[in-house]
Structures are given as C-alpha cells and as structure tokens.
Coordinates of C-alpha atoms in Angstrom, one line a residue:
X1 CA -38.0 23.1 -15.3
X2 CA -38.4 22.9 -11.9
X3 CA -41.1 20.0 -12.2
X4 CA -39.5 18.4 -14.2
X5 CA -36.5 18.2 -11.3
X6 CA -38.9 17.4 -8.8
X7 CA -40.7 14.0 -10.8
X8 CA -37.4 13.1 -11.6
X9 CA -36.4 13.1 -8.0
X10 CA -39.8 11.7 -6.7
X11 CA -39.2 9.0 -9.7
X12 CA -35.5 8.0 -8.2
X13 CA -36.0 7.5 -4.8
X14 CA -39.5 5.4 -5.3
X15 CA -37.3 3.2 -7.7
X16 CA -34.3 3.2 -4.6
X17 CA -37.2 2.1 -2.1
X18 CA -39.0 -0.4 -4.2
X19 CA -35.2 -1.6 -4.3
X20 CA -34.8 -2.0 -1.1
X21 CA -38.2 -3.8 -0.7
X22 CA -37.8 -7.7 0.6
X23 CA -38.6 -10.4 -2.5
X24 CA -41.8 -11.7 -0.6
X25 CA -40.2 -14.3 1.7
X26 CA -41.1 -13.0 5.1
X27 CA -39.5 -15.8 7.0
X28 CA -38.6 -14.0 9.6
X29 CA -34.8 -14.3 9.5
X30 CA -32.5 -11.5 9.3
X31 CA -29.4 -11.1 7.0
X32 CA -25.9 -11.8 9.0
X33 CA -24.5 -8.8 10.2
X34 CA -21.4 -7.4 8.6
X35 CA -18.4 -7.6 10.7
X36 CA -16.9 -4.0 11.6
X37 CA -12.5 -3.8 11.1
X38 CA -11.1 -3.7 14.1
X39 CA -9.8 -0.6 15.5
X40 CA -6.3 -1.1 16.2
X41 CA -4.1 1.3 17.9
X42 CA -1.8 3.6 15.9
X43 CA 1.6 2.6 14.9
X44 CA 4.4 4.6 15.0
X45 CA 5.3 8.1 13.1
X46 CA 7.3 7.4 10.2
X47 CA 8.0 11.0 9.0
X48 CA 7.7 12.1 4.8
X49 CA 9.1 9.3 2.6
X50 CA 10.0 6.8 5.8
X51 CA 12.0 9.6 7.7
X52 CA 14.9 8.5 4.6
X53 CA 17.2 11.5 2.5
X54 CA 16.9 11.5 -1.0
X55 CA 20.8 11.0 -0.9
X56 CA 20.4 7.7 1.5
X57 CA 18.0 6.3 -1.0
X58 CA 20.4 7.4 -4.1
X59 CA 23.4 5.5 -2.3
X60 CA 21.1 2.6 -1.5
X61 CA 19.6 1.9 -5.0
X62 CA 23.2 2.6 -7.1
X63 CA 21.6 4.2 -10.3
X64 CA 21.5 7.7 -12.2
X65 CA 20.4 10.6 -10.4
X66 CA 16.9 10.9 -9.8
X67 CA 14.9 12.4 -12.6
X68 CA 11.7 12.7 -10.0
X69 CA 11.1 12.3 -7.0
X70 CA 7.4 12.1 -5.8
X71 CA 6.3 13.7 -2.5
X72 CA 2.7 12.9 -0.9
X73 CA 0.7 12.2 2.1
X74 CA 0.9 8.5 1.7
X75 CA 4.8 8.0 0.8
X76 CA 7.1 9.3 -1.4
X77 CA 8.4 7.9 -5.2
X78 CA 11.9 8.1 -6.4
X79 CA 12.5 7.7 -10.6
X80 CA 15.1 7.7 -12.8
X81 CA 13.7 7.5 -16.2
X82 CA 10.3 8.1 -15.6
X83 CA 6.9 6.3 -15.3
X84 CA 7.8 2.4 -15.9
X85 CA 11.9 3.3 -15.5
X86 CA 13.7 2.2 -12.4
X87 CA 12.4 3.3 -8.7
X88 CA 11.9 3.0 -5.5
X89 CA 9.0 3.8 -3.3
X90 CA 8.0 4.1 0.0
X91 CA 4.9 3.5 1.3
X92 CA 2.6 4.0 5.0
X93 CA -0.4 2.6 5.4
X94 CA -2.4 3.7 8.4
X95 CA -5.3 1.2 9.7
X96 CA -4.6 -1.0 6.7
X97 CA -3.9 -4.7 6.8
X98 CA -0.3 -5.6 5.8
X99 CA -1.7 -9.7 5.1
X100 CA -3.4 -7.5 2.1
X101 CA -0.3 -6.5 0.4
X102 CA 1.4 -9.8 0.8
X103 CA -1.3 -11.6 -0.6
X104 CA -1.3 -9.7 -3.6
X105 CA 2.1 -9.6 -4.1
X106 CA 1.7 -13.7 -4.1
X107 CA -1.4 -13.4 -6.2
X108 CA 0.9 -12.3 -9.1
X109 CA 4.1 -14.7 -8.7
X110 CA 5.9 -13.3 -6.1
X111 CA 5.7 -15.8 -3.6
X112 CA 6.5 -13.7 0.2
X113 CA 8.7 -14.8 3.1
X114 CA 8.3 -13.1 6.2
X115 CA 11.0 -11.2 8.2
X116 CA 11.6 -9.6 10.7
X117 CA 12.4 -6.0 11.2
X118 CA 14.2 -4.6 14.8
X119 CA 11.4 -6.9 16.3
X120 CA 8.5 -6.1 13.9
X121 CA 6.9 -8.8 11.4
X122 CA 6.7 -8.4 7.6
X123 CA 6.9 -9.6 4.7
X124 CA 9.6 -10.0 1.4
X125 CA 9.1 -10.5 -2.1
X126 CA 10.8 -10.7 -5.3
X127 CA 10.7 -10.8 -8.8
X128 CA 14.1 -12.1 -11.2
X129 CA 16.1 -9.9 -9.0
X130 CA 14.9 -6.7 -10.6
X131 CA 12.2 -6.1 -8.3
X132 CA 11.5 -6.6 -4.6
X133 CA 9.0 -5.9 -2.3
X134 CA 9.3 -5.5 2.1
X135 CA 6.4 -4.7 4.6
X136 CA 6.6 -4.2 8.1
X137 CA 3.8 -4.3 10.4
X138 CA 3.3 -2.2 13.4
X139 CA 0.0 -3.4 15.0
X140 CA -3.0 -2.1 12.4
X141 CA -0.1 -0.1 10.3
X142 CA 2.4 -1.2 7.9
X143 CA 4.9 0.6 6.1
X144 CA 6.3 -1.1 2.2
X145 CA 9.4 -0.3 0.6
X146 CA 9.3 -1.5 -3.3
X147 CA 12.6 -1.6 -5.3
X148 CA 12.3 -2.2 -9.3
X149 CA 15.3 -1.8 -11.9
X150 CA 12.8 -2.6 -14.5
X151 CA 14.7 -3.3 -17.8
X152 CA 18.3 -1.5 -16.0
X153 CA 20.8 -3.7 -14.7
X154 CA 20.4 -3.8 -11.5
X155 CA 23.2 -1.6 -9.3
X156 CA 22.4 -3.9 -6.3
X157 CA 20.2 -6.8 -5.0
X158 CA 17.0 -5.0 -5.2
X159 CA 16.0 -6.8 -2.0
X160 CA 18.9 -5.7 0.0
X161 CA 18.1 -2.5 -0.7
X162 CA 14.5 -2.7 -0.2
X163 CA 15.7 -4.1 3.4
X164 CA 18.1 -1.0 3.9
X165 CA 15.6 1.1 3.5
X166 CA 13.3 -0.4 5.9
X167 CA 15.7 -0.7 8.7
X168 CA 16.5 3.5 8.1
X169 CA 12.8 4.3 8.2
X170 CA 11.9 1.7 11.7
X171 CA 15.1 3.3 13.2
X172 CA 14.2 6.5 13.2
X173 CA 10.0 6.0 13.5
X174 CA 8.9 8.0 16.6

C-alpha cells in the first residue's frame, strides 16, 4: 500500500512540474507581475447586525414579526416567511471594495445612484419598489443594508428604509 501512495505521489508532483515547465519560447521576457490590493486602513466598528435592535429594524421595515433572524460574523439577516419571504439584511465588509457591490447590483438591472451618508460615499439601488439596496464606504470597508418585500406589499419604501438603517448603524459606528 504504501508504494502504491508513494508512486502516486512521485506521479502528481512530476505531472505539477512538467506543468509548470515554459512552452519552449525562451525569449527572455517575463510575465507582468500581478498587482497586490491595496492595504487600506480599517474603517470603523459597526457592532453585530450594524449596532441596530431587532425592534428598530421591525419598526423600520413595517411587516409581521420576524420568523428568524440570522446572527453571524459578517452581518446579521432578518425574515419573515422564510428563505425567499420578505427581509432585511445587514451586511460589513472588511478590506472589500464597495465599487464591487455596486457593479453587480447594476450588472442585474438595478442601475445605482450614489449617496451620501453623515459624510461617507455609497451607493443606492432598487428594484420595482420591492427591493433596495445601500452601501457606505468607509475607506477599504463598506457596510450594505438590503431591503426586499419580495411578493408582500410593501409596508414602506424599501429604500427609505434601507436608508434608515444605514444612518442607525454610521451613528453609532465607533
């Protein structure tokens, strides 16, 4: 067995290195060199779910109580009817681009206006006032606030509460 293990072995990295071998042009050039992300400094600390009550967000967003609410590292979820049903999210993104998140959000129809937050930059975007989407960038951080109603009438203009939101969570950032 143990034989076997070791030809298998010797077998994989001789196929990695004959990989990695050049294609016989020897012209003396070398490949451009990847460009590093730049190191930015921290942003401010937003506290779980934006430093925002499950209550605030409940009076914000005007529907049923929540049926779950989502608690992680990254942000924090708040459902009424489940995966799909109408929510809100809150999310921080640490050393993360926010011109990522608004292209995307404009890659699938929902063209983005910036904003400004208490003196930070962002983002909003919207879909058939049922959905919205804020960011607001501090420096190499951002942190996104997403409001959906889904197939619910809406209880409120998703994007003013979406904007809410977002000026609880920069208020009280540390």
């Amino acid at each position: 067995m143990g034989r076997k293990w070791g030809a298998l072995v010797l077998i994989t990295v001789a196929a990695g290195l004959a990989g990695c071998g050049g294609d016989g042009d020897d012209s003396g050039t070398a490949p451009a060199a990847q460009s590093l992300p730049q190191v930015t400094d921290p942003g401010p600390f937003f506290g779980q779910c934006g430093s925002v009550t499950d209550d605030e967000v409940a009076k914000a967003f005007g529907m049923p109580p929540f049926t779950g609410v989502t608690r992680n590292s990254v942000g924090c979820e708040w459902e009424t009817a489940g995966i799909g049903g109408p929510s809100v999210t809150f999310s921080w993104y640490r050393g993360s681009p926010i011109g990522r998140e608004r292209a995307g959000s404009e890659l699938i129809g929902r063209p983005a206006t910036d904003i400004d937050i208490q003196g930070h930059p962002g983002f909003i975007a919207s879909s058939e006032g049922i959905l919205c989407e804020l960011g607001v960038e501090f420096g190499g951080d951002f942190v996104h606030w997403s409001v959906m109603y889904a197939d619910a009438q809406p209880a409120a203009d998703p994007c003013k509460v979406a904007r809410d939101l977002a000026e609880l969570s920069v208020s009280r950032a540390k």
